[in-house]
CSV table of N, CA and C in Angstrom, one decimal:
chain,number,residue,atom,x,y,z
A,231,MET,N,11.6,9.6,1.7
A,231,MET,CA,11.8,8.2,1.3
A,231,MET,C,13.2,8.2,0.7
A,232,ARG,N,14.0,7.2,0.9
A,232,ARG,CA,15.3,7.0,0.3
A,232,ARG,C,15.1,6.2,-1.0
A,233,VAL,N,15.4,6.9,-2.1
A,233,VAL,CA,15.2,6.3,-3.5
A,233,VAL,C,16.6,6.2,-4.2
A,234,VAL,N,16.9,5.1,-4.6
A,234,VAL,CA,18.1,4.9,-5.4
A,234,VAL,C,17.8,5.1,-6.9
A,235,VAL,N,18.6,5.9,-7.6
A,235,VAL,CA,18.5,6.0,-9.0
A,235,VAL,C,19.7,5.4,-9.6
A,236,ALA,N,19.6,4.4,-10.4
A,236,ALA,CA,20.7,3.7,-11.0
A,236,ALA,C,20.8,3.9,-12.5
A,237,SER,N,21.8,4.7,-12.9
A,237,SER,CA,22.0,4.9,-14.4
A,237,SER,C,23.4,5.4,-14.6
A,238,SER,N,24.0,4.9,-15.7
A,238,SER,CA,25.3,5.3,-16.1
A,238,SER,C,25.2,6.6,-16.9
A,239,THR,N,24.0,7.0,-17.3
A,239,THR,CA,23.8,8.2,-18.0
A,239,THR,C,23.4,9.4,-17.1
A,240,ARG,N,24.2,10.4,-17.1
A,240,ARG,CA,23.8,11.5,-16.2
A,240,ARG,C,22.5,12.2,-16.5
A,241,SER,N,22.2,12.3,-17.8
A,241,SER,CA,20.9,13.0,-18.1
A,241,SER,C,19.7,12.1,-17.7
A,242,LEU,N,19.8,10.8,-17.8
A,242,LEU,CA,18.7,9.9,-17.3
A,242,LEU,C,18.6,10.0,-15.8
A,243,ALA,N,19.7,10.0,-15.2
A,243,ALA,CA,19.7,10.0,-13.7
A,243,ALA,C,19.1,11.3,-13.2
A,244,GLU,N,19.4,12.4,-13.9
A,244,GLU,CA,18.9,13.7,-13.4
A,244,GLU,C,17.4,13.8,-13.7
A,245,ALA,N,16.9,13.3,-14.9
A,245,ALA,CA,15.5,13.3,-15.2
A,245,ALA,C,14.7,12.5,-14.2
A,246,LEU,N,15.3,11.5,-13.6
A,246,LEU,CA,14.6,10.7,-12.6
A,246,LEU,C,14.7,11.4,-11.2
A,247,ALA,N,15.9,11.8,-10.9
A,247,ALA,CA,16.2,12.4,-9.5
A,247,ALA,C,15.5,13.7,-9.3
A,248,SER,N,15.5,14.6,-10.3
A,248,SER,CA,14.9,15.9,-10.1
A,248,SER,C,13.5,16.0,-9.5
A,249,PRO,N,12.6,15.3,-10.1
A,249,PRO,CA,11.2,15.3,-9.5
A,249,PRO,C,11.2,14.6,-8.2
A,250,LEU,N,12.0,13.6,-8.0
A,250,LEU,CA,12.0,12.9,-6.7
A,250,LEU,C,12.5,13.9,-5.6
A,251,ARG,N,13.6,14.6,-5.9
A,251,ARG,CA,14.1,15.6,-4.9
A,251,ARG,C,13.1,16.7,-4.6
A,252,ALA,N,12.5,17.2,-5.7
A,252,ALA,CA,11.5,18.3,-5.6
A,252,ALA,C,10.4,17.8,-4.7
A,253,ALA,N,10.1,16.6,-4.6
A,253,ALA,CA,9.0,16.0,-3.8
A,253,ALA,C,9.5,15.7,-2.4
A,254,GLY,N,10.8,16.0,-2.1
A,254,GLY,CA,11.3,15.8,-0.8
A,254,GLY,C,11.9,14.5,-0.5
A,255,HIS,N,12.2,13.7,-1.5
A,255,HIS,CA,12.8,12.4,-1.3
A,255,HIS,C,14.3,12.5,-1.3
A,256,ASP,N,14.9,11.6,-0.5
A,256,ASP,CA,16.4,11.5,-0.4
A,256,ASP,C,16.8,10.6,-1.6
A,257,VAL,N,17.6,11.2,-2.5
A,257,VAL,CA,17.9,10.4,-3.7
A,257,VAL,C,19.4,10.1,-3.7
A,258,LEU,N,19.8,8.8,-4.0
A,258,LEU,CA,21.1,8.4,-4.1
A,258,LEU,C,21.3,7.9,-5.6
A,259,HIS,N,22.3,8.6,-6.3
A,259,HIS,CA,22.6,8.2,-7.7
A,259,HIS,C,23.7,7.2,-7.7
A,260,VAL,N,23.5,6.0,-8.3
A,260,VAL,CA,24.6,5.1,-8.4
A,260,VAL,C,24.8,4.8,-9.9
A,261,ARG,N,26.0,4.4,-10.3
A,261,ARG,CA,26.3,4.4,-11.8
A,261,ARG,C,26.5,3.0,-12.4
A,262,ASP,N,26.5,2.0,-11.5
A,262,ASP,CA,26.7,0.6,-12.1
A,262,ASP,C,26.1,-0.4,-11.1
A,263,GLY,N,26.1,-1.7,-11.6
A,263,GLY,CA,25.5,-2.7,-10.8
A,263,GLY,C,26.1,-3.0,-9.5
A,264,ALA,N,27.4,-2.8,-9.4
A,264,ALA,CA,28.1,-3.0,-8.1
A,264,ALA,C,27.6,-2.0,-7.1
A,265,GLU,N,27.6,-0.7,-7.5
A,265,GLU,CA,27.1,0.4,-6.6
A,265,GLU,C,25.6,0.1,-6.2
A,266,LEU,N,24.8,-0.3,-7.2
A,266,LEU,CA,23.4,-0.6,-6.9
A,266,LEU,C,23.3,-1.7,-5.9
A,267,ARG,N,24.0,-2.8,-6.0
A,267,ARG,CA,24.0,-3.8,-5.0
A,267,ARG,C,24.4,-3.3,-3.6
A,268,ARG,N,25.3,-2.4,-3.5
A,268,ARG,CA,25.7,-1.9,-2.2
A,268,ARG,C,24.7,-0.9,-1.7
A,269,ALA,N,24.0,-0.2,-2.5
A,269,ALA,CA,23.0,0.8,-2.1
A,269,ALA,C,21.6,0.2,-1.7
A,270,MET,N,21.3,-1.0,-2.3
A,270,MET,CA,19.9,-1.5,-2.1
A,270,MET,C,19.5,-1.8,-0.6
A,271,PRO,N,20.4,-2.3,0.2
A,271,PRO,CA,20.0,-2.5,1.6
A,271,PRO,C,19.4,-1.3,2.3
A,272,GLU,N,19.8,-0.1,1.9
A,272,GLU,CA,19.2,1.1,2.6
A,272,GLU,C,18.1,1.7,1.8
A,273,ALA,N,17.8,1.2,0.6
A,273,ALA,CA,16.8,1.8,-0.3
A,273,ALA,C,15.4,1.5,0.2
A,274,GLU,N,14.5,2.4,-0.1
A,274,GLU,CA,13.0,2.2,0.1
A,274,GLU,C,12.3,2.0,-1.2
A,275,ALA,N,13.0,2.4,-2.3
A,275,ALA,CA,12.6,2.3,-3.6
A,275,ALA,C,13.7,2.5,-4.6
A,276,ALA,N,13.6,2.0,-5.8
A,276,ALA,CA,14.7,2.2,-6.7
A,276,ALA,C,14.2,2.3,-8.2
A,277,PHE,N,14.8,3.2,-8.9
A,277,PHE,CA,14.6,3.3,-10.4
A,277,PHE,C,16.0,2.8,-11.0
A,278,VAL,N,15.9,1.8,-11.9
A,278,VAL,CA,17.1,1.2,-12.4
A,278,VAL,C,17.0,1.1,-13.9
A,279,ALA,N,18.1,1.7,-14.6
A,279,ALA,CA,18.1,1.7,-16.0
A,279,ALA,C,18.3,0.3,-16.5
A,280,ARG,N,17.7,-0.1,-17.6
A,280,ARG,CA,17.7,-1.4,-18.1
A,280,ARG,C,19.1,-1.9,-18.4
A,281,ARG,N,19.9,-1.1,-19.0
A,281,ARG,CA,21.2,-1.6,-19.4
A,281,ARG,C,22.3,-0.9,-18.6
A,282,LEU,N,22.2,-1.2,-17.3
A,282,LEU,CA,23.2,-0.6,-16.3
A,282,LEU,C,24.5,-1.5,-16.4
A,283,PRO,N,25.6,-0.9,-16.6
A,283,PRO,CA,26.9,-1.6,-16.6
A,283,PRO,C,27.0,-2.4,-15.3
A,284,GLY,N,27.4,-3.6,-15.4
A,284,GLY,CA,27.6,-4.5,-14.2
A,284,GLY,C,26.4,-5.1,-13.6
A,285,GLY,N,25.3,-5.0,-14.3
A,285,GLY,CA,24.1,-5.7,-13.9
A,285,GLY,C,22.9,-4.8,-13.5
A,286,ASP,N,21.8,-4.9,-14.2
A,286,ASP,CA,20.7,-4.0,-13.9
A,286,ASP,C,19.7,-4.7,-12.9
A,287,ALA,N,18.5,-4.2,-12.9
A,287,ALA,CA,17.5,-4.7,-11.9
A,287,ALA,C,17.2,-6.2,-12.1
A,288,LEU,N,17.3,-6.6,-13.3
A,288,LEU,CA,17.0,-8.0,-13.6
A,288,LEU,C,18.0,-9.0,-12.9
A,289,ALA,N,19.2,-8.4,-12.7
A,289,ALA,CA,20.3,-9.2,-12.1
A,289,ALA,C,20.4,-9.1,-10.6
A,290,LEU,N,19.5,-8.3,-10.0
A,290,LEU,CA,19.5,-8.2,-8.5
A,290,LEU,C,19.0,-9.5,-7.9
A,291,PRO,N,19.8,-10.0,-6.9
A,291,PRO,CA,19.3,-11.2,-6.2
A,291,PRO,C,18.1,-10.9,-5.3
A,292,PRO,N,17.3,-11.9,-5.1
A,292,PRO,CA,16.1,-11.7,-4.3
A,292,PRO,C,16.2,-11.0,-3.0
A,293,GLU,N,17.3,-11.2,-2.3
A,293,GLU,CA,17.5,-10.6,-1.0
A,293,GLU,C,17.7,-9.1,-1.1
A,294,LEU,N,18.0,-8.6,-2.3
A,294,LEU,CA,18.1,-7.1,-2.4
A,294,LEU,C,16.9,-6.5,-3.1
A,295,ARG,N,15.8,-7.3,-3.2
A,295,ARG,CA,14.6,-6.8,-3.8
A,295,ARG,C,13.5,-6.5,-2.7
A,296,HIS,N,14.0,-6.2,-1.5
A,296,HIS,CA,13.0,-5.9,-0.4
A,296,HIS,C,12.3,-4.6,-0.7
A,297,ALA,N,12.9,-3.7,-1.4
A,297,ALA,CA,12.3,-2.4,-1.8
A,297,ALA,C,11.7,-2.5,-3.2
A,298,PRO,N,10.7,-1.8,-3.5
A,298,PRO,CA,10.1,-1.8,-4.9
A,298,PRO,C,11.2,-1.3,-5.9
A,299,VAL,N,11.3,-2.0,-7.0
A,299,VAL,CA,12.3,-1.7,-8.0
A,299,VAL,C,11.5,-1.4,-9.3
A,300,VAL,N,11.7,-0.2,-9.9
A,300,VAL,CA,11.1,0.2,-11.2
A,300,VAL,C,12.2,0.1,-12.3
A,301,LEU,N,12.0,-0.7,-13.3
A,301,LEU,CA,12.9,-0.8,-14.4
A,301,LEU,C,12.6,0.4,-15.4
A,302,VAL,N,13.7,1.1,-15.8
A,302,VAL,CA,13.5,2.2,-16.8
A,302,VAL,C,14.1,1.7,-18.1
A,303,GLY,N,13.3,1.7,-19.2
A,303,GLY,CA,13.8,1.3,-20.4
A,303,GLY,C,13.1,1.9,-21.6
A,304,THR,N,13.5,1.6,-22.8
A,304,THR,CA,12.9,2.1,-24.0
A,304,THR,C,12.3,1.1,-24.9
A,305,ASP,N,12.7,-0.1,-24.8
A,305,ASP,CA,12.3,-1.2,-25.7
A,305,ASP,C,11.0,-1.9,-25.1
A,306,PRO,N,10.0,-2.2,-26.0
A,306,PRO,CA,8.8,-2.9,-25.5
A,306,PRO,C,9.2,-4.2,-24.8
A,307,SER,N,10.3,-4.9,-25.1
A,307,SER,CA,10.7,-6.1,-24.5
A,307,SER,C,11.1,-5.9,-23.0
A,308,ASP,N,11.5,-4.6,-22.7
A,308,ASP,CA,11.9,-4.3,-21.3
A,308,ASP,C,10.7,-4.4,-20.4
A,309,LEU,N,9.5,-4.1,-20.9
A,309,LEU,CA,8.3,-4.2,-20.0
A,309,LEU,C,8.1,-5.7,-19.7
A,310,GLU,N,8.2,-6.5,-20.7
A,310,GLU,CA,8.0,-8.0,-20.4
A,310,GLU,C,9.1,-8.5,-19.5
A,311,ALA,N,10.3,-8.0,-19.7
A,311,ALA,CA,11.4,-8.5,-18.8
A,311,ALA,C,11.1,-8.1,-17.3
A,312,ALA,N,10.6,-6.8,-17.1
A,312,ALA,CA,10.2,-6.4,-15.8
A,312,ALA,C,9.1,-7.2,-15.2
A,313,ARG,N,8.2,-7.6,-16.0
A,313,ARG,CA,7.1,-8.4,-15.5
A,313,ARG,C,7.6,-9.8,-15.1
A,314,ALA,N,8.4,-10.4,-16.0
A,314,ALA,CA,8.9,-11.7,-15.8
A,314,ALA,C,9.8,-11.8,-14.5
A,315,ALA,N,10.5,-10.7,-14.3
A,315,ALA,CA,11.4,-10.6,-13.1
A,315,ALA,C,10.6,-10.2,-11.8
A,316,ARG,N,9.3,-10.0,-12.0
A,316,ARG,CA,8.4,-9.6,-10.9
A,316,ARG,C,8.9,-8.3,-10.2
A,317,LEU,N,9.3,-7.4,-11.0
A,317,LEU,CA,9.7,-6.1,-10.5
A,317,LEU,C,8.4,-5.3,-10.2
A,318,ALA,N,8.6,-4.2,-9.4
A,318,ALA,CA,7.4,-3.5,-8.9
A,318,ALA,C,6.8,-2.6,-10.1
A,319,GLY,N,7.6,-2.3,-11.1
A,319,GLY,CA,7.1,-1.4,-12.1
A,319,GLY,C,8.0,-1.3,-13.3
A,320,PHE,N,7.5,-0.6,-14.3
A,320,PHE,CA,8.3,-0.3,-15.5
A,320,PHE,C,8.0,1.2,-15.9
A,321,LEU,N,9.0,1.9,-16.2
A,321,LEU,CA,8.9,3.3,-16.7
A,321,LEU,C,9.5,3.4,-18.1
A,322,ALA,N,8.6,3.7,-19.0
A,322,ALA,CA,9.1,3.8,-20.4
A,322,ALA,C,9.6,5.2,-20.7
A,323,ALA,N,10.8,5.2,-21.3
A,323,ALA,CA,11.4,6.5,-21.7
A,323,ALA,C,10.9,6.8,-23.2
A,324,PRO,N,10.6,8.0,-23.5
A,324,PRO,CA,10.8,9.2,-22.7
A,324,PRO,C,9.6,9.4,-21.7
A,325,PHE,N,9.9,10.1,-20.7
A,325,PHE,CA,9.0,10.3,-19.6
A,325,PHE,C,9.1,11.7,-19.0
A,326,GLY,N,8.1,12.1,-18.3
A,326,GLY,CA,8.2,13.4,-17.6
A,326,GLY,C,8.2,13.3,-16.1
A,327,PRO,N,8.3,14.4,-15.4
A,327,PRO,CA,8.3,14.3,-13.9
A,327,PRO,C,7.1,13.7,-13.4
A,328,ALA,N,5.9,13.9,-13.9
A,328,ALA,CA,4.7,13.3,-13.4
A,328,ALA,C,4.7,11.8,-13.6
A,329,ASP,N,5.3,11.3,-14.6
A,329,ASP,CA,5.4,9.9,-14.9
A,329,ASP,C,6.3,9.2,-13.8
A,330,VAL,N,7.4,9.9,-13.4
A,330,VAL,CA,8.3,9.4,-12.4
A,330,VAL,C,7.6,9.3,-11.1
A,331,MET,N,6.8,10.3,-10.7
A,331,MET,CA,6.1,10.3,-9.4
A,331,MET,C,5.0,9.3,-9.5
A,332,ALA,N,4.3,9.1,-10.6
A,332,ALA,CA,3.3,8.1,-10.7
A,332,ALA,C,3.9,6.7,-10.5
A,333,ALA,N,5.0,6.4,-11.2
A,333,ALA,CA,5.7,5.1,-11.1
A,333,ALA,C,6.1,4.9,-9.6
A,334,LEU,N,6.6,5.9,-8.9
A,334,LEU,CA,7.0,5.7,-7.5
A,334,LEU,C,5.7,5.4,-6.7
A,335,GLY,N,4.6,6.1,-6.9
A,335,GLY,CA,3.4,5.9,-6.2
A,335,GLY,C,2.9,4.5,-6.4
A,336,VAL,N,2.8,4.0,-7.6
A,336,VAL,CA,2.3,2.7,-7.9
A,336,VAL,C,3.2,1.6,-7.3
A,337,SER,N,4.5,1.8,-7.4
A,337,SER,CA,5.4,0.8,-7.0
A,337,SER,C,5.5,0.6,-5.5
A,338,THR,N,5.2,1.7,-4.8
A,338,THR,CA,5.3,1.6,-3.3
A,338,THR,C,4.0,1.4,-2.6
A,339,ARG,N,2.9,1.2,-3.3
A,339,ARG,CA,1.6,0.9,-2.7
A,339,ARG,C,1.7,-0.4,-2.1
A,340,THR,N,1.2,-0.5,-0.9
A,340,THR,CA,1.3,-1.8,-0.2
A,340,THR,C,-0.1,-2.5,-0.2
A,341,GLU,N,-0.1,-3.7,-0.1
A,341,GLU,CA,-1.3,-4.5,-0.1
A,341,GLU,C,-1.4,-5.3,1.2
A,342,ARG,N,-2.6,-5.4,1.8
A,342,ARG,CA,-2.7,-6.2,3.0
A,342,ARG,C,-3.1,-7.6,2.6
A,343,VAL,N,-2.5,-8.6,3.3
A,343,VAL,CA,-2.9,-10.0,3.2
A,343,VAL,C,-3.3,-10.5,4.5
A,344,ILE,N,-4.5,-11.0,4.5
A,344,ILE,CA,-5.1,-11.6,5.8
A,344,ILE,C,-5.3,-13.1,5.6
A,345,VAL,N,-4.7,-13.8,6.5
A,345,VAL,CA,-4.9,-15.2,6.5
A,345,VAL,C,-5.9,-15.6,7.6
A,346,LEU,N,-6.9,-16.3,7.2
A,346,LEU,CA,-8.0,-16.6,8.2
A,346,LEU,C,-7.8,-18.0,8.7
A,347,ALA,N,-7.6,-18.2,10.0
A,347,ALA,CA,-7.5,-19.5,10.6
A,347,ALA,C,-8.9,-20.1,10.9
A,348,ASP,N,-9.9,-19.2,11.0
A,348,ASP,CA,-11.2,-19.6,11.3
A,348,ASP,C,-12.0,-19.4,10.0
A,349,ASP,N,-12.6,-20.5,9.4
A,349,ASP,CA,-13.3,-20.4,8.2
A,349,ASP,C,-14.8,-20.3,8.3
A,350,SER,N,-15.3,-19.8,9.4
A,350,SER,CA,-16.7,-19.7,9.6
A,350,SER,C,-17.3,-18.5,8.9
A,351,ASP,N,-18.6,-18.6,8.6
A,351,ASP,CA,-19.3,-17.5,7.9
A,351,ASP,C,-19.2,-16.3,8.7
A,352,LEU,N,-19.3,-16.3,10.0
A,352,LEU,CA,-19.3,-15.1,10.9
A,352,LEU,C,-18.0,-14.4,10.7
A,353,VAL,N,-16.9,-15.1,10.7
A,353,VAL,CA,-15.6,-14.5,10.6
A,353,VAL,C,-15.5,-13.9,9.2
A,354,HIS,N,-15.9,-14.6,8.2
A,354,HIS,CA,-15.9,-14.0,6.8
A,354,HIS,C,-16.7,-12.8,6.6
A,355,ARG,N,-17.9,-12.7,7.3
A,355,ARG,CA,-18.7,-11.5,7.2
A,355,ARG,C,-18.0,-10.3,7.9
A,356,HIS,N,-17.4,-10.6,9.1
A,356,HIS,CA,-16.8,-9.5,9.8
A,356,HIS,C,-15.5,-9.0,9.0
A,357,VAL,N,-14.7,-9.9,8.6
A,357,VAL,CA,-13.5,-9.5,7.8
A,357,VAL,C,-13.9,-8.8,6.5
A,358,GLY,N,-14.9,-9.3,5.8
A,358,GLY,CA,-15.4,-8.6,4.6
A,358,GLY,C,-15.8,-7.2,4.9
A,359,ALA,N,-16.5,-7.0,6.0
A,359,ALA,CA,-17.0,-5.7,6.3
A,359,ALA,C,-15.8,-4.7,6.6
A,360,LEU,N,-14.8,-5.2,7.3
A,360,LEU,CA,-13.6,-4.4,7.6
A,360,LEU,C,-12.9,-4.0,6.3
A,361,LEU,N,-12.8,-4.9,5.3
A,361,LEU,CA,-12.1,-4.6,4.1
A,361,LEU,C,-12.8,-3.7,3.1
A,362,ARG,N,-14.1,-3.5,3.3
A,362,ARG,CA,-14.9,-2.7,2.4
A,362,ARG,C,-14.7,-1.3,2.6
């Protein structure tokens, strides 16, 4: 999976990138908001530092949020900001390698949406059985 790690701090970028690379992911490190915006079209997921120079995940336009974005921060208000921006996740620093991988797993989980054009009981029973 192609994962963008956006941080102006080398130590934070390495703490995020190291477990991702060890798990076989292709990691691209970007250092500011402009690089992040250029990298997002090819990303399958992204970890973005809260205070990234030039604009963090909260400043990403909707057309660049096709991939799950995890905001990385230290302040409790960062979690609320991630929720308000409808980002895929939040990773609180300090964190360990297992936390990075868990955040990636949670953020990339997909959900199925089924729209039923037929509202009959028979269709509901069959679809319900399929989803169980």
